[in-house]
XYZ file of C-alpha atoms in Angstrom:
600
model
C 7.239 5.601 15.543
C 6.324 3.954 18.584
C 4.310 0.570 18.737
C 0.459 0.830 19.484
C 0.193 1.604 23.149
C -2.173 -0.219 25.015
C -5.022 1.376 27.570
C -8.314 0.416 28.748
C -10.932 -0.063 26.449
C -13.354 2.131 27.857
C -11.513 4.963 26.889
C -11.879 4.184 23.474
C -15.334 3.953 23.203
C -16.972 5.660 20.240
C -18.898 5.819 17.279
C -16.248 4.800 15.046
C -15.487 1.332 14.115
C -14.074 -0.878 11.225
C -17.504 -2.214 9.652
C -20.325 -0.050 8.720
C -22.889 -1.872 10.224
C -20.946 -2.172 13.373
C -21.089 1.623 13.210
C -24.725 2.054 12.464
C -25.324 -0.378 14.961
C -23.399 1.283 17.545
C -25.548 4.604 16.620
C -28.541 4.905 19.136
C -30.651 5.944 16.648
C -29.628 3.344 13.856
C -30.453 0.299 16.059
C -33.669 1.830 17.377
C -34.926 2.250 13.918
C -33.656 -0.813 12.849
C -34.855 -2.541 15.856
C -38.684 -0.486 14.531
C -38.396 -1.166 10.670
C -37.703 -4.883 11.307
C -40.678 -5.720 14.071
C -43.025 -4.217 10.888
C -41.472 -6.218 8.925
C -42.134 -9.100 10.506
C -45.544 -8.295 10.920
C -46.530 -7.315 8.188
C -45.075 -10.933 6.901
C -46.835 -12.622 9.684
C -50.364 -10.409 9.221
C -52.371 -13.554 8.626
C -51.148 -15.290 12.051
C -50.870 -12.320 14.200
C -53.763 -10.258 13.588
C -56.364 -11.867 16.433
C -59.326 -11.183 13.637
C -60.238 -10.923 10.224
C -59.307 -6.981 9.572
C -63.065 -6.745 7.830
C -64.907 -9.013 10.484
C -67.598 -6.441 12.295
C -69.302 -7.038 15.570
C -71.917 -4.385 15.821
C -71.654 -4.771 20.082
C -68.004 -3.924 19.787
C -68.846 -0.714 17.646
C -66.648 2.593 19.227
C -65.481 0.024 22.015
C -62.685 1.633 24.042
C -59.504 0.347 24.496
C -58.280 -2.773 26.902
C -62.257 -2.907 28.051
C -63.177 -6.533 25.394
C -61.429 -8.413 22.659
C -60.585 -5.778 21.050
C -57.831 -4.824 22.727
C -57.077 -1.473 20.969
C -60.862 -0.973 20.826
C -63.218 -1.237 17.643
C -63.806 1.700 15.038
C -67.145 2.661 14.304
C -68.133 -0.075 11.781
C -67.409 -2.386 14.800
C -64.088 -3.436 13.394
C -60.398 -4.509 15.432
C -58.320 -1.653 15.298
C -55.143 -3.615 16.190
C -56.025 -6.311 13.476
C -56.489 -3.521 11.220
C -53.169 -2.053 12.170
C -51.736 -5.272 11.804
C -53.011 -6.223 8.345
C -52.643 -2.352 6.936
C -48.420 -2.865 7.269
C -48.424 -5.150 4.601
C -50.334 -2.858 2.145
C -48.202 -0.116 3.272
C -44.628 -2.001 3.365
C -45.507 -3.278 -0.164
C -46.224 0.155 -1.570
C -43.414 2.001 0.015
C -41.478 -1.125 -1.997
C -43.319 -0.290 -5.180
C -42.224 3.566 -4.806
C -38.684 2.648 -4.067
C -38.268 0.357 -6.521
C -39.665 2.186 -10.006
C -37.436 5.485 -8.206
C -34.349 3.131 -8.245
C -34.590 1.676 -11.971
C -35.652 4.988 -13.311
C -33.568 7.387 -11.363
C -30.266 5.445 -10.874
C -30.265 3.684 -14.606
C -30.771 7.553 -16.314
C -28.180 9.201 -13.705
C -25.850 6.425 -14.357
C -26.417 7.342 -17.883
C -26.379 10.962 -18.072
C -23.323 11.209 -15.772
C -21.541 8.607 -17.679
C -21.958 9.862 -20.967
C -22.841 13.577 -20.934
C -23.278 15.914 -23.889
C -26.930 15.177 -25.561
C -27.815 12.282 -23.173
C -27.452 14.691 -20.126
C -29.379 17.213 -21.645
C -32.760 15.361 -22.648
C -32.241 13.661 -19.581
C -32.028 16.822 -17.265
C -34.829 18.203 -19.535
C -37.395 15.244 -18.913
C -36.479 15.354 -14.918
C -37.405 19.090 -14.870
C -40.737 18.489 -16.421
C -41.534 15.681 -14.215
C -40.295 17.515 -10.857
C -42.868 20.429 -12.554
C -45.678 17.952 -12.444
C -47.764 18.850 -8.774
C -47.669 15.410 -7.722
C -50.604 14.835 -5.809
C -53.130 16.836 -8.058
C -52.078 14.491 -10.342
C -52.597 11.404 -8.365
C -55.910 12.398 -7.141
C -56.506 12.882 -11.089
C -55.952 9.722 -11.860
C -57.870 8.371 -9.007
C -61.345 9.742 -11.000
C -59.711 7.803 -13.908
C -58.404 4.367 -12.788
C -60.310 3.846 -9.280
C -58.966 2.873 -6.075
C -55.322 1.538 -7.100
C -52.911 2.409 -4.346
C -50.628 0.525 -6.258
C -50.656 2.058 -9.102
C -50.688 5.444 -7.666
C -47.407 4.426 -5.898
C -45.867 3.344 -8.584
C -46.820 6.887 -10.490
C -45.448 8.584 -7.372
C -42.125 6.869 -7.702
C -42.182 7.797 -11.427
C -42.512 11.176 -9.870
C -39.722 11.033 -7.029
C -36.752 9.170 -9.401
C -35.556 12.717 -9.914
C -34.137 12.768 -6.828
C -32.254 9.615 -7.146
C -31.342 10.136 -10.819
C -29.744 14.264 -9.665
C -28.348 12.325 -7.075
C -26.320 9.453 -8.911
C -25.729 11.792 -12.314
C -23.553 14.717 -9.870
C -21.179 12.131 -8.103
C -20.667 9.643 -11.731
C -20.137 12.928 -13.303
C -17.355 13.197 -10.591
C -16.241 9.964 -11.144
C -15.933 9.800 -15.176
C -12.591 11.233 -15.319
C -10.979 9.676 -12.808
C -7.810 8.179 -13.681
C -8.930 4.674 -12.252
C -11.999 4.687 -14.748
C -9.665 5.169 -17.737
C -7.200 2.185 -16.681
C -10.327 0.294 -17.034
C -11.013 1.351 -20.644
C -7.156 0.788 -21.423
C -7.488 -2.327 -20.097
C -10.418 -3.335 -22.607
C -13.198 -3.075 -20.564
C -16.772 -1.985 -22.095
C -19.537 0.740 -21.197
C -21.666 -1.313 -19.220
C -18.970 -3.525 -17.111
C -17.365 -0.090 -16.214
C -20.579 1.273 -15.578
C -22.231 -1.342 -13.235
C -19.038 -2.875 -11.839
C -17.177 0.496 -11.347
C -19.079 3.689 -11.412
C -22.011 2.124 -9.570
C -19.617 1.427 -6.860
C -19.426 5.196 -6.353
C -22.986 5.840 -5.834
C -23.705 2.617 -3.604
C -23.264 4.440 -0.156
C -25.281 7.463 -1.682
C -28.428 5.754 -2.674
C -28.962 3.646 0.258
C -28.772 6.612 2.709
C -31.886 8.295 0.325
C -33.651 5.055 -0.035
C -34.069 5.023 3.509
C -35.556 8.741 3.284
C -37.467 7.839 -0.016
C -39.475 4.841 2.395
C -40.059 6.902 4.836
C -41.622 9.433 2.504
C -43.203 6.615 0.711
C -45.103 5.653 4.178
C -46.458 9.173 4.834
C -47.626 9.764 0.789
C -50.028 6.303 0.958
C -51.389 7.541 4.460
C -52.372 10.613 2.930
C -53.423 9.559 0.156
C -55.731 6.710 1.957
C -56.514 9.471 3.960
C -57.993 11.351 1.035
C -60.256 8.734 0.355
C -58.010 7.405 -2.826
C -57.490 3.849 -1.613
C -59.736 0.770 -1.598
C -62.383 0.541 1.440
C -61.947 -3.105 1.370
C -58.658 -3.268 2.228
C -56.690 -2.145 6.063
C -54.428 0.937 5.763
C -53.306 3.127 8.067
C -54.204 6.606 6.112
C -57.420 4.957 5.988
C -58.131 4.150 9.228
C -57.454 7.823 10.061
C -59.652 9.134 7.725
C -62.639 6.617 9.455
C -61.636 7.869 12.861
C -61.424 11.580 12.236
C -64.745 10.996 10.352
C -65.833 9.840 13.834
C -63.671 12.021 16.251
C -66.002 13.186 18.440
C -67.642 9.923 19.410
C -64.013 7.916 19.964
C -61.354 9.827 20.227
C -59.039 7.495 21.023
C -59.645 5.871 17.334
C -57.023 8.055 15.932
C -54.352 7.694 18.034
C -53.422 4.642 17.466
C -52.908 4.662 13.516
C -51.435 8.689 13.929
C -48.714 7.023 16.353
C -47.810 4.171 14.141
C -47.762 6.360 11.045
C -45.400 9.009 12.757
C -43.047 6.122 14.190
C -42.452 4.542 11.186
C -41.953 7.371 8.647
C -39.454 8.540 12.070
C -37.939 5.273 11.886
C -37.006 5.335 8.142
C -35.433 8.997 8.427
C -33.628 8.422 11.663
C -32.255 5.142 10.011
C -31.347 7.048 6.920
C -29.283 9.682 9.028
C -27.571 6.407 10.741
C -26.432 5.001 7.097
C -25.419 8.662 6.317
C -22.647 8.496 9.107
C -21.955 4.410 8.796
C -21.121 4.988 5.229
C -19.534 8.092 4.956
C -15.560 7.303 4.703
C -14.182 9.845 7.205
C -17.094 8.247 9.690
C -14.101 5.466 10.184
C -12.087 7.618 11.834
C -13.060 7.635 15.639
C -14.641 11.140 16.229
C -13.736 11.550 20.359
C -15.768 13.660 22.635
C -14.057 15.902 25.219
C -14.114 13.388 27.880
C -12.749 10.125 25.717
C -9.610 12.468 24.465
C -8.733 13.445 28.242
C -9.650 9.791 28.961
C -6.664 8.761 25.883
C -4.671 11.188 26.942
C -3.905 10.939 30.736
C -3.161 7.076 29.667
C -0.960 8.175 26.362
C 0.747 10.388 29.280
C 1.388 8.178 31.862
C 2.921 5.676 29.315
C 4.920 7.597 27.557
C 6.301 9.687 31.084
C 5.497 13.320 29.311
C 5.816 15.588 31.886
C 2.046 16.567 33.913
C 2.664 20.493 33.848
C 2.509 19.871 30.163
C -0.981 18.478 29.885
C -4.143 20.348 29.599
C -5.779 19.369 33.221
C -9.436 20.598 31.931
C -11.426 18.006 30.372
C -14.278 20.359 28.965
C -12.112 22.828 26.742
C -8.482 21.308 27.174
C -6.853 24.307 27.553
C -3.467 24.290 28.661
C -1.864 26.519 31.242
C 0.105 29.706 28.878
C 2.634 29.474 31.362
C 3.099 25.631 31.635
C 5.062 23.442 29.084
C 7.920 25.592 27.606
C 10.894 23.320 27.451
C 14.406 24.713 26.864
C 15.798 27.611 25.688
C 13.320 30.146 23.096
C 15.346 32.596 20.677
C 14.721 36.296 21.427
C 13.205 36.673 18.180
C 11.450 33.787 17.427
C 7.843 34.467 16.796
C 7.025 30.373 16.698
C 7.921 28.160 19.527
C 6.849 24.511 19.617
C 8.273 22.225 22.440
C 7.736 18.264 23.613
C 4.603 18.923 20.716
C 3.252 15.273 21.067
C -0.001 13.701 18.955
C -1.662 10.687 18.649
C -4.843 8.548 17.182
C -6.999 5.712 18.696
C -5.635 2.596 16.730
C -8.300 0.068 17.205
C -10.784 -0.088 20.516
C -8.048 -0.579 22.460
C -4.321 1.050 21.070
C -3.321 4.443 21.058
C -0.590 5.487 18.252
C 1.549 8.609 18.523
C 2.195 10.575 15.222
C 4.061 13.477 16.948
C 6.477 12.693 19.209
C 7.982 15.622 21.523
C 8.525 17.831 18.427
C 10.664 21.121 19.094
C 11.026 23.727 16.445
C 11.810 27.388 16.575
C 11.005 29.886 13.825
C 12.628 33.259 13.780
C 11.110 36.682 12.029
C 12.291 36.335 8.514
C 13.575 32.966 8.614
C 12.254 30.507 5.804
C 12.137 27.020 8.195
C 12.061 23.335 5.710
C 10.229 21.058 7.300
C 11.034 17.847 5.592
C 11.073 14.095 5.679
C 9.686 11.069 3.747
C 5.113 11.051 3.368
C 3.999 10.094 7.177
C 6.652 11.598 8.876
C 4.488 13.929 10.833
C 5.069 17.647 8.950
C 2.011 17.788 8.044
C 0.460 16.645 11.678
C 2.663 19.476 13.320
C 1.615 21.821 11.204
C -1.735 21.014 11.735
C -1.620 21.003 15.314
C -0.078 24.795 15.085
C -2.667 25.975 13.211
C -5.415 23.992 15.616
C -6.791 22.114 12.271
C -6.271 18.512 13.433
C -9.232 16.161 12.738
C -11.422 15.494 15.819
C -10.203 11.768 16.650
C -6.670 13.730 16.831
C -5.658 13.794 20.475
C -2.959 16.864 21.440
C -0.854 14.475 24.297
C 0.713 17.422 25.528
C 3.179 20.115 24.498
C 3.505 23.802 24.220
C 2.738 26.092 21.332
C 3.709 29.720 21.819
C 3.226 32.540 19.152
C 5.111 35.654 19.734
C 5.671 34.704 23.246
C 1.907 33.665 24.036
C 0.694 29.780 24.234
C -1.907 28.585 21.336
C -1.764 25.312 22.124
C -5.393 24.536 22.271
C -6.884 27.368 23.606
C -9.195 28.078 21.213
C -9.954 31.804 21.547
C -5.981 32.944 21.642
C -5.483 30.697 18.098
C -8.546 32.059 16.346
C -7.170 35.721 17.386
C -4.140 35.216 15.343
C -5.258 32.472 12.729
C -5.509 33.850 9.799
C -4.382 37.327 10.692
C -0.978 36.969 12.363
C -0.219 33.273 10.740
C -1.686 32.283 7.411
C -1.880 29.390 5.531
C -1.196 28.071 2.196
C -2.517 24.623 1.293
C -1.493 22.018 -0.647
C -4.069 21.183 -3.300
C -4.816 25.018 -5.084
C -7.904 23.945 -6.864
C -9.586 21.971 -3.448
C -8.873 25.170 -1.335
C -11.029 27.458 -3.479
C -14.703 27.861 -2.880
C -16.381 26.336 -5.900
C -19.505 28.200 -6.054
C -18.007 31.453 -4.935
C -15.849 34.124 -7.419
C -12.470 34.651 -6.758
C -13.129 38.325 -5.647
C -16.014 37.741 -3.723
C -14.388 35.077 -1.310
C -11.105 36.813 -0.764
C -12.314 40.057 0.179
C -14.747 38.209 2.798
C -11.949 36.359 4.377
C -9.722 38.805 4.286
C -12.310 41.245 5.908
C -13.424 38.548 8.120
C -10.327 39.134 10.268
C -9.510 42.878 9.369
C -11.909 45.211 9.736
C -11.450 47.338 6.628
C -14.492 48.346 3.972
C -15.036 46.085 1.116
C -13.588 48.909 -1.370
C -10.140 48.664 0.604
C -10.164 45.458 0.817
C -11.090 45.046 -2.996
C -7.879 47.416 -3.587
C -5.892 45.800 -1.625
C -6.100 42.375 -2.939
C -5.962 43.861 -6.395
C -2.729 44.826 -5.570
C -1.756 41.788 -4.465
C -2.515 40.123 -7.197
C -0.952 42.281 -9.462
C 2.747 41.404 -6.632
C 2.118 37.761 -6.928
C 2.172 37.919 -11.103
C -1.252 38.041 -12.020
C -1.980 40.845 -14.610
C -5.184 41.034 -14.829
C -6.292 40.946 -11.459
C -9.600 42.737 -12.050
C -10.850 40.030 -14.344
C -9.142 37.220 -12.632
C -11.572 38.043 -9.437
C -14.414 37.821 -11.463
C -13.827 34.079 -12.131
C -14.680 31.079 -10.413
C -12.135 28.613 -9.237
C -12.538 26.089 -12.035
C -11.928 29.035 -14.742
C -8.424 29.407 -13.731
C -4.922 26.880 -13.891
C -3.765 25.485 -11.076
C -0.178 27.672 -11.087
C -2.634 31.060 -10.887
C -5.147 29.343 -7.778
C -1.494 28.773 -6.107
C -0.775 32.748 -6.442
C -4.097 33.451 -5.556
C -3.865 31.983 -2.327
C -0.749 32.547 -1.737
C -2.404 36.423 -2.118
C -5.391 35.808 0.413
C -2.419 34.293 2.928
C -0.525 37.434 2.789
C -3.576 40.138 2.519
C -3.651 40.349 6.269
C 0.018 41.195 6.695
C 0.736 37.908 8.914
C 3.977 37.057 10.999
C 4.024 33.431 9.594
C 3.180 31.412 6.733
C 2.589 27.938 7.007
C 3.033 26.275 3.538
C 2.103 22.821 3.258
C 3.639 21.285 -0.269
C 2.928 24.777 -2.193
C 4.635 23.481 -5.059
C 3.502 19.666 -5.384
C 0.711 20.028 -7.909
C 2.794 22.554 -10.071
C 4.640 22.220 -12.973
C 8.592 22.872 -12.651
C 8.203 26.673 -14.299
C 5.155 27.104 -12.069
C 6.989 25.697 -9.190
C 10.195 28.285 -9.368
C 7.571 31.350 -9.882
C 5.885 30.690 -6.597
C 9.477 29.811 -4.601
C 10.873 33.376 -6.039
C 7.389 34.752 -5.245
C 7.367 33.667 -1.464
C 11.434 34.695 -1.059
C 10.148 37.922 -2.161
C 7.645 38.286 0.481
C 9.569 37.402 3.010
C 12.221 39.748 2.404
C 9.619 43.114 1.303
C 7.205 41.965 4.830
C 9.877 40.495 7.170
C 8.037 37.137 6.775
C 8.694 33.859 9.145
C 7.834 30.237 6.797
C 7.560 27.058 7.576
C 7.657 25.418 4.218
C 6.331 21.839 4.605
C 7.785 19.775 1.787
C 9.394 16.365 1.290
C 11.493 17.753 -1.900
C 15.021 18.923 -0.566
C 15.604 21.015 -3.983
C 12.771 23.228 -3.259
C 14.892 23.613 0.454
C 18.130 24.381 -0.691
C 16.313 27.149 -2.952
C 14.085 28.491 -0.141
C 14.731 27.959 3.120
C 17.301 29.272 5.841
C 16.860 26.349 8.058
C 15.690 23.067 7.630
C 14.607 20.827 10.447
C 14.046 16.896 9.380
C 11.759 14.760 10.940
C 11.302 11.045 10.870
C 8.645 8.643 12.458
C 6.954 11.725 14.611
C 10.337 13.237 15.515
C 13.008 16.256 14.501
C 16.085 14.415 14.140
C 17.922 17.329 12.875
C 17.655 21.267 12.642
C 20.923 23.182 11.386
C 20.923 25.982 8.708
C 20.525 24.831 5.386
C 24.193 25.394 4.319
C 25.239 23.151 7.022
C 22.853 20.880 5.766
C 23.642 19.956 2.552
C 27.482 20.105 3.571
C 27.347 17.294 5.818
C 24.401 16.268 7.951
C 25.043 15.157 11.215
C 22.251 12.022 11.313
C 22.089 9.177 9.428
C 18.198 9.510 8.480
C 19.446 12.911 7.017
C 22.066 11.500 4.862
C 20.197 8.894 3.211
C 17.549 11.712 2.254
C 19.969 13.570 0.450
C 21.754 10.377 -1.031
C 18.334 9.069 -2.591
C 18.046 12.916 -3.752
C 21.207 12.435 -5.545
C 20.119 9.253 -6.796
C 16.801 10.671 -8.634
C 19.054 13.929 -9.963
């Protein structure tokens, strides 16, 4: 692979970045709001020295004053009071009971989801049972209840709301722990002596960090509007500022001052906007694939004129048009195609930003042909690039990816980023097998149901044929009872039968070419030799072309006709498979198959 290659930084501009507050500060929206949250801080620390007058202090002469026309430079409400002191002094009260909420939501909601998660069985159970009955409880019926019982205590009734809102948090934190319990990191640190609680707080908390501060920030926000409307309602003290308050005073007195509400309805709306603008910021600073530079349309053309120009790839190869990339179908077909190839990938080059100012290339002038009924092994050691160039065929690359150039042509016609030509034959003319069976499957969706929608989403049969037709499939890929196997969700079946069953939905649409990426890798050895006989078989009965992605060389000299090898972004060698394994011409080839021998 080539060394980072420099280019200027302002082509690599973009959200992404290495820190997660350098991201959310580099969000618009996450430095406004932060910029917003931490001015009320400040004032509503600094209330006693800001505010020009006592919040309570009337002056009858000032009564209804309008704005910027006396002292009171916001104008006076109608008992004759400062609006902006009142403002000023009313962010404390409301800061410290957004805390209050936040805080008895945290201990309650995070300590029991932590819990229940954790431990499961009867703890999860009285657990979900007591956060049903208190998400049942209407909220603010029973606030204003206990208003006629305990007086004005905003406090208090903040603290009952956050009773009422820890729910949320404890749903929250209980689905990902319960994701988390098994994992095989957790059970190293019981092996390794660890209790409950260390592994609890110093590992599975770990897991829900990023998740509960993104819904704090919403939880605030809701926090802020729930006191205004409550002071609104009349539940708060008179004595003391508050914004929900002052709005009740000033609708109370609308059509004498109008202007009285604006000024509280503004600062109410900015905040709670603040606090759920901030908690969308966090959501993309602290989400892990939010590292990876996401590039616009103009910062990829931007990357890759520069990648071009350094790395001398031919122009006619480039897509020219910065908006949709699209390449030219008639540009960027190097060398001689086979006849009867129905894939044709030449001078295939991508690359990644690599910091704010390096560009890496992962694909580097690939060239591979794949003929009707030809099973291609693509093969090499874990970063090689198969799995890029596969990727880039079937136009799934992540959005930092940046296509350099290259040509892509299926049955004769280019695919290389044009988006409408690829999504014509995705699917129905190439399919795809992944990887991980279990991951592929929709979790919440039967079997049935989700592969007769995506197998009618690009073939326009009835559901009944469509039904009948994947029945029979599954019955051909070794899966007797296919009419009760559809009925199933994903996590009801083994691993080795969610292989055949995609491996099924692939094929359903009669395709040209299969793209499997590691079919095998999470199979068991018997597993592993049903699917390779099963996918020979199709190829020979349907006339199949393959490109089996796979680092293991015994599931090549099985399988495939041809295998092509790449190393560090490039095809070092393509020769028939016989050829192969009697003497490979490169020296990157030979110590593959010597550290085969080695391991068996």
């Amino acid at each position: 692979m080539t060394e980072p290659v420099p280019f200027g930084t302002s082509a690599a501009t973009g959200p992404g970045s290495q820190h997660p507050i350098r991201r959310l500060l580099r969000n618009p929206f996450g430095l406004a709001s932060l910029i917003v949250l931490t001015a009320i801080v400040f004032v509503a620390i600094l209330a006693p020295w800001l505010a020009p007058f006592d919040p309570n202090a009337s002056r009858p002469e000032l009564t209804n004053v309008a704005p910027f026309t006396s002292d009171y430079v916001l104008g006076g409400d109608s008992a004759g009071r400062d609006v902006l002191s009142r403002l000023i002094w009313a962010a404390r009260s409301t800061m410290l009971a957004s805390l209050t909420v936040l805080a008895v939501s945290l201990v309650i909601g995070v300590v029991a989801g932590l819990l229940a998660g954790y431990y499961g069985g009867v703890v999860q159970a009285v657990t979900n049972w007591v956060s049903d009955a208190v998400l049942a409880l209407p909220g603010v019926v029973l606030l204003i209840a206990m208003y006629a019982v305990l007086g004005p205590n905003i406090l208090l009734a903040m603290a009952v709301y956050g009773v009422l809102v820890s729910p949320i948090f404890y749903r929250l934190v209980r689905g990902v722990v319960a994701g988390v319990r098994h994992e095989l990191y957790i059970d190293a640190a019981k092996v390794s002596g660890l209790g409950d609680a260390r592994i609890l707080f110093r590992h599975v908390l770990r897991a829900v960090r990023s998740p509960v501060i993104i819904q704090s920030a919403f939880i605030l926000g809701t926090a802020v509007g729930i006191q205004a409307a409550l002071e609104f309602l009349g539940l708060g003290s008179p004595r003391d500022a508050s914004w929900g308050g002052m709005l009740d005073l000033a609708f109370r007195n609308i059509y004498v001052d109008v202007s009285g509400v604006v000024w509280p309805a503004i600062t109410v709306t900015v905040v709670v906007l603040a606090f759920v603008l901030l908690g969308n910021a966090l959501r993309d600073a602290l989400d892990p694939s939010s590292k990876r530079r996401t590039l616009t349309g103009r910062q990829a053309a931007r990357l890759r004129s520069q990648a071009v120009s350094h790395n001398a790839v031919p122009d006619e190869v480039v897509p020219d048009d910065v908006d949709t990339d699209v390449a030219d179908p008639d540009d960027g077909v190097i060398g001689d195609t086979p006849a009867d190839a129905v894939l044709s990938v030449r001078d295939l080059r991508v690359g990644y930003p690599a910091g704010m100012a390096t560009f890496r290339d992962v694909v580097q002038g690939v060239d591979l042909d794949v003929r009707r009924g030809e099973i291609v092994g693509l093969v090499g050691e874990s970063g090689s690039g198969k799995s890029q160039t596969a990727f880039a065929v079937l136009g799934l690359l992540p959005r930092n990816a940046v296509v350099i150039g290259g040509s892509v042509r299926f049955d004769g016609i280019e695919i290389l980023q044009q988006k409408g030509r690829l999504q014509a034959v995705r699917g129905s003319r190439i399919g795809y097998i992944p990887q991980e069976p279990m991951t592929n499957l929709d979790p919440t969706m039967t079997i049935g149901k989700q592969l007769v929608y995506g197998l009618r989403a690009v073939r326009h049969i009835s559901r009944a044929e469509a039904e009948t037709r994947l029945i029979d499939l599954l019955h051909r890929v070794g899966i007797p009872d296919a009419d009760e196997v559809t009925r199933r969700y994903p996590h009801e079946i083994s691993g080795g039968m969610a292989q055949r069953v995609l491996i099924a939905g692939a094929v359903a649409p009669d395709p040209d070419l299969i793209i499997a990426d590691e079919p095998t890798t999470a199979l068991d050895v018997t597993v592993q030799a049903e699917v390779l006989d099963l996918i020979r078989e199709l190829r020979d009965e349907r006339g199949l072309a393959v490109i089996m992605v796979t680092h293991d060389l015994g599931v090549v000299s099985d399988l495939c006709d041809r295998v092509a090898v790449m190393r560090e972004g490039r095809i070092v060698e393509s020769s028939p498979t016989v050829e192969f394994f009697g003497g490979p011409g490169h020296d990157y080839s030979r110590e593959l198959l010597h550290a085969a021998a080695e391991l068996g």
